[in-house]
XYZ file of C-alpha atoms in Angstrom:
587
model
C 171.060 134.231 135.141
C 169.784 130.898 134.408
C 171.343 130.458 130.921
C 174.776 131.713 133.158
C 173.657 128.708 136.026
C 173.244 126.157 133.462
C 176.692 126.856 131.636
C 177.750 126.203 135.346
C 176.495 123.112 135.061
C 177.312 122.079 131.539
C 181.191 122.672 132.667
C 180.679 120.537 135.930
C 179.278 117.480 133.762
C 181.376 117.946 131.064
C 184.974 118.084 134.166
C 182.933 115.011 135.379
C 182.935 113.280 132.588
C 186.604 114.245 131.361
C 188.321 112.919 134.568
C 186.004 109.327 134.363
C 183.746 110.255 137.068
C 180.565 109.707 134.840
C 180.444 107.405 131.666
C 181.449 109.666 128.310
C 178.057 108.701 126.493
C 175.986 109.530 129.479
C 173.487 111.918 128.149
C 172.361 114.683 129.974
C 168.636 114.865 130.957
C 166.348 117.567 130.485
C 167.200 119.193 133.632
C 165.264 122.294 134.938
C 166.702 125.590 137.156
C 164.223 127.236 138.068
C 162.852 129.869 141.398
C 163.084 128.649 144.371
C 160.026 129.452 146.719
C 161.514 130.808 149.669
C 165.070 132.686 149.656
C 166.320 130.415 152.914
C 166.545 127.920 149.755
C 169.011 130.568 147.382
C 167.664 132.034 144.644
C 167.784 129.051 142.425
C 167.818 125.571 142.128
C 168.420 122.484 139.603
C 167.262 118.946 139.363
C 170.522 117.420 137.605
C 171.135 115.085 140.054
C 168.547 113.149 140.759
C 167.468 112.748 137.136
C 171.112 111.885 136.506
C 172.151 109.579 139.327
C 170.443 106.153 138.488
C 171.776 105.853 134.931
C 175.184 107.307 136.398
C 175.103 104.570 139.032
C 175.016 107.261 141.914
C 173.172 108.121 144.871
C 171.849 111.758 143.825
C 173.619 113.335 147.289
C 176.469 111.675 146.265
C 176.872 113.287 142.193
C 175.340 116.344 143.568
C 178.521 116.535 146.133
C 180.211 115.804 143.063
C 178.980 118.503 140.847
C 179.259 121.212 143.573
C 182.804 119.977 143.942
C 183.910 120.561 140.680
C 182.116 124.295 140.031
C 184.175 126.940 138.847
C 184.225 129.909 140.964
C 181.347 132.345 139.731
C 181.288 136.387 140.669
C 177.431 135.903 140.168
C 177.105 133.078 142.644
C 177.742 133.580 146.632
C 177.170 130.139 148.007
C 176.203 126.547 146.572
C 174.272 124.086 148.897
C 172.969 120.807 148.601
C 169.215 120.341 149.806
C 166.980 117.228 150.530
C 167.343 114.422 148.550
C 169.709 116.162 146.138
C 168.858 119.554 144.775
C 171.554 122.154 144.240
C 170.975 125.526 145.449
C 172.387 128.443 143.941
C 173.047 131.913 145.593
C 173.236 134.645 143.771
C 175.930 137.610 144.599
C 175.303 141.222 146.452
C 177.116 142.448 143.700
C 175.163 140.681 140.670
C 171.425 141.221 142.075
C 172.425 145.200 142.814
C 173.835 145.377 138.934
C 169.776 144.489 137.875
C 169.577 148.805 138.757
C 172.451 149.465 136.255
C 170.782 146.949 133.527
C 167.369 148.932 133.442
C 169.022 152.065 133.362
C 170.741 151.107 130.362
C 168.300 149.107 128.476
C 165.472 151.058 129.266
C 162.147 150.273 127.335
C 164.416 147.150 126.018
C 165.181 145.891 129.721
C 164.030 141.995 129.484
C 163.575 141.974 125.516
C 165.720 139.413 123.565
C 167.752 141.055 120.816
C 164.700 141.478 118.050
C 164.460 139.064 115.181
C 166.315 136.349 116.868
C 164.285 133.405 116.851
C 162.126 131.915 114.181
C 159.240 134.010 112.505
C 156.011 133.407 113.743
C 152.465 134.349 111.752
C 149.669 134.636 115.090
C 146.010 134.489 114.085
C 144.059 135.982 116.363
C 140.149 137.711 116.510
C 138.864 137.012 112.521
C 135.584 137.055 113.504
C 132.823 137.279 110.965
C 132.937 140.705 109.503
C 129.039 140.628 110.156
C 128.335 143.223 112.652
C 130.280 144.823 115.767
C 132.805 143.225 117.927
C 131.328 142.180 121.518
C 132.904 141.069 124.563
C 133.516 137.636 123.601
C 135.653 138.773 120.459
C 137.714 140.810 123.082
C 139.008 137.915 125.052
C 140.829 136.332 122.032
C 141.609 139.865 120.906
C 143.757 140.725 124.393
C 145.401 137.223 124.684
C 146.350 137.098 120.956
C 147.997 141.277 120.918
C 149.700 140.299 124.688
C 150.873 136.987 123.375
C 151.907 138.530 120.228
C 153.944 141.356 122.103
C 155.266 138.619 124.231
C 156.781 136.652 121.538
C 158.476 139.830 119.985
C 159.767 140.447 123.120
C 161.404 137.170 123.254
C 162.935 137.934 120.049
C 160.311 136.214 117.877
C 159.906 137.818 114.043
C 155.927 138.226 114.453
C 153.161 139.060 112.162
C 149.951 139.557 113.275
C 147.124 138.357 111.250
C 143.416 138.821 110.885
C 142.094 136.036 108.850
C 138.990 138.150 106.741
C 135.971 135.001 106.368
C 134.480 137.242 103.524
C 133.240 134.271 101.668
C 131.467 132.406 103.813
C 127.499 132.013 104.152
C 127.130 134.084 107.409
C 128.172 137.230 105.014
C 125.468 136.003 102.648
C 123.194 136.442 105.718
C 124.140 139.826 106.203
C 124.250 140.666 102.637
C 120.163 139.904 102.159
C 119.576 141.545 105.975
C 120.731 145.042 104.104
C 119.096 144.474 101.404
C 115.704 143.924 103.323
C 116.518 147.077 105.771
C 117.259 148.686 102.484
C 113.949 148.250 101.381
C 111.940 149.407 104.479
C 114.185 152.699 104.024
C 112.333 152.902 101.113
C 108.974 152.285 101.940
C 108.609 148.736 100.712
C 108.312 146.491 103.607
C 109.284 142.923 103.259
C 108.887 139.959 105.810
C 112.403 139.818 108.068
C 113.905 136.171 108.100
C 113.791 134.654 111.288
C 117.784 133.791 110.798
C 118.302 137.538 109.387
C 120.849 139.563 111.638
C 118.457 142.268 113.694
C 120.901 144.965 114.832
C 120.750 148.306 114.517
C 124.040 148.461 112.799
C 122.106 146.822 109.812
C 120.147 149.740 109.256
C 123.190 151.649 109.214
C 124.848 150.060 106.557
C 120.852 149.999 104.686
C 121.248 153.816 104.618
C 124.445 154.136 103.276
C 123.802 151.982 100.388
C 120.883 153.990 99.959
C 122.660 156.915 100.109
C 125.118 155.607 97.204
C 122.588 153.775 95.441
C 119.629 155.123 95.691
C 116.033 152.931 94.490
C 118.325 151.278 92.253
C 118.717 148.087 93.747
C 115.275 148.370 94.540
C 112.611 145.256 93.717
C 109.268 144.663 94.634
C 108.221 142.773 97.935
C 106.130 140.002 95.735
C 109.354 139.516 93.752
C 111.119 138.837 96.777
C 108.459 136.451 98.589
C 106.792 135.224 96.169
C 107.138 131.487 96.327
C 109.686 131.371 99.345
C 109.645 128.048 101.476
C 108.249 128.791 104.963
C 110.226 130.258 107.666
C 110.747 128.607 111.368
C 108.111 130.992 112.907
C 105.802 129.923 109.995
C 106.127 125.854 110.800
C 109.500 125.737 108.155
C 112.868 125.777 108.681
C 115.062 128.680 109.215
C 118.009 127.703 107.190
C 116.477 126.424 103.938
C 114.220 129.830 104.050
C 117.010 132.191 104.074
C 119.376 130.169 102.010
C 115.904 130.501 99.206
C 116.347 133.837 100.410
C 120.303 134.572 99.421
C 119.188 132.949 96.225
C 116.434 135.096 94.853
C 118.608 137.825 96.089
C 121.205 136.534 93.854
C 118.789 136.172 91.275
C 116.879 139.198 90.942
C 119.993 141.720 91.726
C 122.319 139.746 89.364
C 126.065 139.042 90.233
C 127.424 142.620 89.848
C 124.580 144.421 92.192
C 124.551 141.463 94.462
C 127.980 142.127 94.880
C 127.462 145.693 95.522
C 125.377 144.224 98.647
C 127.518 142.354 99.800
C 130.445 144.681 99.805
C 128.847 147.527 101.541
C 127.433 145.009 104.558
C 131.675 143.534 104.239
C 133.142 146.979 104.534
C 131.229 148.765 107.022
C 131.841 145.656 109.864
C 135.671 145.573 108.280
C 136.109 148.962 108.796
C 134.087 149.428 112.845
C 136.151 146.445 113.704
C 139.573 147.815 112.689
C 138.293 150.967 114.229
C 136.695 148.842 117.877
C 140.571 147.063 117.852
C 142.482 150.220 117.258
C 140.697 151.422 120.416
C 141.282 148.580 121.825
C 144.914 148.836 121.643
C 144.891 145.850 119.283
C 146.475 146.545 116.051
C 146.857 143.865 112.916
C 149.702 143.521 110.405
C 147.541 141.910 108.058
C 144.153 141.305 106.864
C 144.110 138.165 104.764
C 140.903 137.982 102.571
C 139.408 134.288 102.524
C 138.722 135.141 99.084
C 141.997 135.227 98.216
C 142.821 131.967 98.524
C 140.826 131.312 95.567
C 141.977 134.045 93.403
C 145.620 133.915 94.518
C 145.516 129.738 94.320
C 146.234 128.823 97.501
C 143.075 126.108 97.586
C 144.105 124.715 94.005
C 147.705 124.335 94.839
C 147.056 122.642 98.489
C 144.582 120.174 96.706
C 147.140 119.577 93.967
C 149.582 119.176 96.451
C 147.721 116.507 98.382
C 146.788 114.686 95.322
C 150.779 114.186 94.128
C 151.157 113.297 97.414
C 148.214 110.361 97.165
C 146.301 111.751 100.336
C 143.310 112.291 98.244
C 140.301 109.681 97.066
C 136.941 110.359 95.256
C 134.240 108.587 96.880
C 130.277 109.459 96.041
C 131.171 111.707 93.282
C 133.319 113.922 95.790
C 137.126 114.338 96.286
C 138.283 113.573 100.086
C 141.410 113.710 102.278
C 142.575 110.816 104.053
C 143.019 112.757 107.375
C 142.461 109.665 109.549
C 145.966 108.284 108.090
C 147.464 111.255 110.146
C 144.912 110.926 113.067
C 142.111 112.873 112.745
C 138.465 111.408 113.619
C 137.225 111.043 110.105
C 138.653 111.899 106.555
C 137.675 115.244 105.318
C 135.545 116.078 102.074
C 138.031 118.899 100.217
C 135.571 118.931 96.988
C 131.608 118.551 96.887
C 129.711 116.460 94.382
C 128.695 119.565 92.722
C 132.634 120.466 92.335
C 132.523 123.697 94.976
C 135.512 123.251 97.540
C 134.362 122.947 101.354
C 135.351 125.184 104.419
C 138.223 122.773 104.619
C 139.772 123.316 101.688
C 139.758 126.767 102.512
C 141.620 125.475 105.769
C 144.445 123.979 103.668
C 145.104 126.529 101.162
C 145.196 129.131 104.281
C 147.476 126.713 105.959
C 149.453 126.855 102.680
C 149.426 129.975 102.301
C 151.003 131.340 105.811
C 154.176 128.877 105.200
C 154.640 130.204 101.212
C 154.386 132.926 103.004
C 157.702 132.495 104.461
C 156.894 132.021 108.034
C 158.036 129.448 110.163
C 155.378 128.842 112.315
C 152.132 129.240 112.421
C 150.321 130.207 115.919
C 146.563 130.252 115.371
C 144.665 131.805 118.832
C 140.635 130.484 118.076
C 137.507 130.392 120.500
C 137.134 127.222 122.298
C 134.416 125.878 119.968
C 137.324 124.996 117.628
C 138.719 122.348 119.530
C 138.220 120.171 116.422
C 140.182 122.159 114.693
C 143.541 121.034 116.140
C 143.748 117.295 115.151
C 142.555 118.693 111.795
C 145.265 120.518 110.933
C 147.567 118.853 112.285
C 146.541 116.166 109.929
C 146.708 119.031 107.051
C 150.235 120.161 107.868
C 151.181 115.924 107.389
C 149.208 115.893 104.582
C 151.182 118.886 102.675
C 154.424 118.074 103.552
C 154.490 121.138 106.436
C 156.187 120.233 110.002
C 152.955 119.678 111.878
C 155.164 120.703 115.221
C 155.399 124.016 113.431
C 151.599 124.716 113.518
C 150.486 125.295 117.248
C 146.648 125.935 118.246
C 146.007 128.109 121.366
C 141.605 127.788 122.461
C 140.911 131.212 124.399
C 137.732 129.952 126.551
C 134.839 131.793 127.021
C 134.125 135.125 129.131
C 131.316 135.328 130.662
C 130.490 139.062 131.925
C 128.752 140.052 134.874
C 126.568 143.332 135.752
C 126.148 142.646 139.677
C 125.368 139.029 140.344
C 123.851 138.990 137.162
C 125.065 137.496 134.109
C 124.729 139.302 130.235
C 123.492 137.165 127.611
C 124.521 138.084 124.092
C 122.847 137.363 120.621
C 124.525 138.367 117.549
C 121.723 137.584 115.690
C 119.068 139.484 117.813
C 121.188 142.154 118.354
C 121.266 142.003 122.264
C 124.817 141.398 122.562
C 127.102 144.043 124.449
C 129.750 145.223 122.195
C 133.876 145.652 123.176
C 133.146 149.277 122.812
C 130.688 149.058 125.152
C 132.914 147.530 127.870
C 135.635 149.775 126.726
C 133.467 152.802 127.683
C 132.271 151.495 131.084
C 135.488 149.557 132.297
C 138.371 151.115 130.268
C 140.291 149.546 127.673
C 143.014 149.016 130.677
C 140.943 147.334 133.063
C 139.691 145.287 130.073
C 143.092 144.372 128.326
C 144.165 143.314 131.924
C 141.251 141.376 132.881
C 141.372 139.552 130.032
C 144.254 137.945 130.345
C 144.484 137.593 134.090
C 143.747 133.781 134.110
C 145.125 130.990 131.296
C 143.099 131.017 128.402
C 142.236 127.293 129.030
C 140.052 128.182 131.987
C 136.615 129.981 132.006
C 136.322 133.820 132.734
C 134.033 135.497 134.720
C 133.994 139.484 133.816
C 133.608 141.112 136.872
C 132.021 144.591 135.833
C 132.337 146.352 139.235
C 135.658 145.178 140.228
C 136.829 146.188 137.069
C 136.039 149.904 137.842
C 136.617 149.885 140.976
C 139.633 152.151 142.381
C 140.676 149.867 145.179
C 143.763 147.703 145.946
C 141.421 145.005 145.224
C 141.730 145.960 141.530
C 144.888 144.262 140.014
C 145.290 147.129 137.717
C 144.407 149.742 139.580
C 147.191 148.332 142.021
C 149.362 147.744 139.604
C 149.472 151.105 137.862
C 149.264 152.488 141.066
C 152.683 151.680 141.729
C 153.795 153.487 139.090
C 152.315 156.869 139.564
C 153.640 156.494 143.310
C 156.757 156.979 141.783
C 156.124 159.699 139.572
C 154.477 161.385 142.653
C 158.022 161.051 144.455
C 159.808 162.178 142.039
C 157.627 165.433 141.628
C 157.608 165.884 145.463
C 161.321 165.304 145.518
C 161.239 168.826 142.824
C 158.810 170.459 144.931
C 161.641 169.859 147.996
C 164.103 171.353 145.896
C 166.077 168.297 146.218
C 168.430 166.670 143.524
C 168.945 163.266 141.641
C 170.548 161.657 139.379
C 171.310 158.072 138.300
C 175.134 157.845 138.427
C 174.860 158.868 142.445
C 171.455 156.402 142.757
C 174.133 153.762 140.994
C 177.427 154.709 143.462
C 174.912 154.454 146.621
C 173.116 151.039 145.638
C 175.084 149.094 148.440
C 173.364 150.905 151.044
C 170.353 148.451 149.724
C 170.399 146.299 152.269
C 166.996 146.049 154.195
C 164.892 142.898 153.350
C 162.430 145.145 151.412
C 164.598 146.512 149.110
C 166.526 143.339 148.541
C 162.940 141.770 147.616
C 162.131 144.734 145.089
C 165.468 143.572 143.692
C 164.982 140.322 143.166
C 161.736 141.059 141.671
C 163.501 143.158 138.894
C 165.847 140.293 138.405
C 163.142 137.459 137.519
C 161.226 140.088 134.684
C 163.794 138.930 131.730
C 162.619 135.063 132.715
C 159.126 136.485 133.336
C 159.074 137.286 129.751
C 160.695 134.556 128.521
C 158.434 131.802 130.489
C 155.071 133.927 129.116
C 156.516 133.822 125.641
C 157.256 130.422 125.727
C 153.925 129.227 127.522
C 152.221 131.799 126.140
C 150.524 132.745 128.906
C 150.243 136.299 129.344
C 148.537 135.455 132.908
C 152.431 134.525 133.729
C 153.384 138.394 133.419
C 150.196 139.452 135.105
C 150.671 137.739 138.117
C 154.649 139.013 138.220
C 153.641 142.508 137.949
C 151.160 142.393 140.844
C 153.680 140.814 142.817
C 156.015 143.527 141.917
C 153.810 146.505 142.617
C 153.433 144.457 146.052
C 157.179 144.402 146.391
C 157.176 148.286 145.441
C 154.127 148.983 147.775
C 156.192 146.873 150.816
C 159.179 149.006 149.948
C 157.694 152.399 150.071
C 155.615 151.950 153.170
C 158.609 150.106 155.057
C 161.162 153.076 155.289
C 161.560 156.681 154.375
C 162.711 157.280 150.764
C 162.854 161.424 150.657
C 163.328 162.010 154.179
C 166.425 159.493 154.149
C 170.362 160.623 154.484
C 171.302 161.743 150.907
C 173.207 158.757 149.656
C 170.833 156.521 150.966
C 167.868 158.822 149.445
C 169.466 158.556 145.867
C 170.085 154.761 146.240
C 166.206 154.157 147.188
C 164.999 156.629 144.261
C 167.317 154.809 141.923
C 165.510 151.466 142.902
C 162.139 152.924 142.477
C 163.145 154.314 139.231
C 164.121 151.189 137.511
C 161.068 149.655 139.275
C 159.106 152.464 137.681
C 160.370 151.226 134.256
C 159.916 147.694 134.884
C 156.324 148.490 135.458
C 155.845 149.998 132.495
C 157.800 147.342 130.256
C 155.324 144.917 131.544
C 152.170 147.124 131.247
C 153.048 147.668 127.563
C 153.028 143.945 126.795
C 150.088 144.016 128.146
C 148.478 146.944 126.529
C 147.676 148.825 129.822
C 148.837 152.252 130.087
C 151.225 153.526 133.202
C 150.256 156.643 134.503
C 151.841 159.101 135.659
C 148.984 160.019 138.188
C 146.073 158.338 139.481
């Protein structure tokens, strides 16, 4: 409806224009038409002329007069009126707003999807945490908004591939790989001091007894060859970091790079493998899992540094080889290669960057925890830097949740291993209630996990309410068979115009907006957007249902009000699915 409103308009300036009313090389502004808030106002309005009136040497009341003078006659528009200073209010027809219940009778599941593949591809990183132990409740924040957003842009007509960006290179696995190997030991009776920076879980000792169940004493040293000599830990008046880095390097040493590797891989592969498992539970599922390794074996890094370098972006400066990232405004340049020739975390960044637009994709949407915020100016300055559109690479920071149990609040420790896990929440809340919750406010602003609210079977409950509308209309359908009575959809269509109570003509109009509802999340991506439309369409339905009869009603009118609260049933569901919440058929 509003791509039909602004072609309205487009014909009205363009007649304007033609008969010397406004200058021919007037542009047009960036106009909006958007909801109004109260239906005494229409259904829609526009801006156009007051944005347009001072550089058309108009009063806006007087071009708007003008512009509503010269629309064509519209069988989806009732009435046109001018408002305050100059907005134009649209109506929209009986006739248009009742053919919504043909529309989602006919599209179905597709009802407010774009036609698929339609718009540019889009690559959206989302979770890629560590693979060093479980998933927790943090993870699952990013993991909702990135799968809803992900849906959303699909829906819109967005080519999407959903990526989970593997860090299986990185010195946190290195951690994880000597924490096994220590576990592994205590398995098997040799007991060696636990690093204070070690990860503590149980899930460590898991992974220790599989590799002792494929490996047997084999990888097995001595605990003097593992101590001996090793610079003090934090609890012993040293430092934390340079004793388990000593640590990760006798490891290295005595195992060799083969068995090391062995390590390493069974500590990578269990994580890999719970958190594909935790997601798939979670409703969250991944095209791709892109190994950080292989940007070195596939030569992503060298050709990005190469790149740069042609390009004259790079110096050497203290025996190291830098990027001039404050030339594209970043804080401070970037070191790409150490004195000791190893590339940083950052030239990992650029070859991954690289990689995703050799890749074929046309933009790049990475979804990362709040604590990246530096990230954004970097890579924006690596996009410049390689030659890549830096509009095309868009950074969306999911702020924290913080989860509550009562009034009080859960503190979580990967390290110590006190952290609740996503499974966890999933078996206490639901992986509904969770999914929803998650992306119930923007993810700029700070959520607060409310545990008991969550499970809570109450109107209170978004969606509990939510999905509660659509089992109500399951439940009338099956008491409508348990009356013996009939339906179908071409009678529900041939009765619509007996929809004419304020209730029904809000349900209506709330089926109406769900194509723009879709379209304005996709585009904002703001799942929250959808959210808050569904709950204000289960209120709609709710209104509906308790304002008049539905089975009890005169035949024609009994079909036309089941029709409604079919498509509304659909609706529901269309939205729930972008969502990743289920719609029951009871509650």
């Amino acid at each position: 409806m509003k791509e039909h409103l602004r072609e309205l308009v487009a014909q009205a300036l363009l007649d304007l224009r033609r008969h010397g009313r406004l200058p021919q090389d007037l542009p047009t502004p960036d106009y909006v038409i958007e909801r109004t808030k109260s239906r005494d106002h229409g259904d829609y309005a526009t801006n156009i002329a007051l944005l347009l009136a001072k550089p058309a040497g108009m009063k806006p009341r007087e071009l708007a007069e003008a512009l509503v003078a010269t629309f064509g006659d519209s069988q989806h528009v009732s009435k046109i009126e001018i408002a305050g200073p100059g907005f134009i209010n649209f109506t929209i027809s009986q006739p248009c707003r009742l053919a919504t219940i043909r529309r989602v009778f006919e599209m179905g599941a597709e009802y407010g999807r774009q036609v698929a593949d339609s718009r540019e591809s889009v690559t959206v990183e989302f979770v890629s945490a560590n693979p060093n132990g479980p998933l927790h409740v943090g993870h699952g924040r990013g993991a909702a908004y990135g799968a809803s957003v992900a849906n959303l842009l699909e829906a819109a007509g967005h080519k999407v591939q959903r990526e989970y960006y593997v860090n299986d290179a990185g010195r946190q696995m290195d951690i994880l790989a000597v924490s096994v190997w220590l576990r592994y030991h205590e398995l098997g009776g040799i007991n060696v001091r636990f690093p204070d920076n070690g990860y503590k879980g149980d899930y460590v000792v898991d992974i220790a007894r599989g590799l002792r169940a494929k490996e047997g004493d084999r990888l097995r040293h001595s605990a003097l060859e593992i101590s001996d000599g090793l610079p003090a830990d934090e609890s012993q008046g040293g430092d934390k970091e340079t004793h388990v880095d000593a640590l990760i390097a006798r490891a290295k040493q005595l195992l060799g790079e083969a068995d090391y590797r062995v390590v390493f891989n069974a500590g990578l592969a269990w994580c890999l493998a719970d958190i594909r498992n935790d997601l798939a539970g979670f409703g969250v599922l991944h095209d791709n899992f892109f190994s950080e390794r292989s940007l070195m074996t596939d030569g992503y890094v060298q050709r990005a540094i190469q790149t740069l370098r042609e390009r004259g972006h790079l110096y050497d400066d203290g025996g190291a080889t830098w990027f001039r990232a404050t030339e594209f405004g970043d804080d401070k340049d970037r070191v790409v290669v150490r004195e000791n020739g190893v590339t940083t975390y950052f030239a990992s960044d650029l070859g991954y960057l690289l990689s995703k637009f050799e890749r074929s994709f046309e933009r790049a949407l990475y979804i990362l925890g709040a604590d990246h915020h530096g990230y954004i100016a970097r890579l924006k300055a690596a996009a410049q830097g390689l030659g890549l559109d830096p509009a095309k690479i868009e950074i969306q920071l999911v702020q924290f949740a913080i989860l509550f149990r009562g009034a009080e609040r859960v503190q979580m420790s990967t390290r110590a291993g006190s952290f609740v896990t996503l499974r966890e929440l999933r078996e206490e809340v639901g992986t509904d209630a969770a999914r929803f919750f998650y992306v119930m406010r923007g993810n700029d602003q700070h959520l607060d996990f409310d545990l008991e609210l969550a499970k809570s079977r109450s109107n209170d409950n978004p969606v509990y309410y939510i999905q509660y509308a659509h089992a109500r209309v399951a439940s009338l359908f099956r008491q409508l068979k348990e009356k013996g009575l009939s339906y179908n959809d071409s009678a529900a269509l041939s009765a619509r115009k007996l929809l004419t109570e304020a209730h029904e003509d809000a349900l209506i109009g709330e089926l109406m907006r769900f194509p723009e509802t879709i379209e304005s999340a996709a585009v904002n991506r703001g799942p929250q957007i959808l959210a808050n439309a569904l709950r204000e369409l289960a209120a709609a339905f709710h209104a509906f249902y308790n304002a008049q009869p539905i089975l009890t009603a005169p035949e024609e009118l009994r079909n036309a009000r089941l029709g409604l609260a079919k498509a509304t049933q659909q609706v529901l569901a269309n939205g729930l699915a972008l969502l990743g919440v289920s719609a029951p058929e009871s509650m």
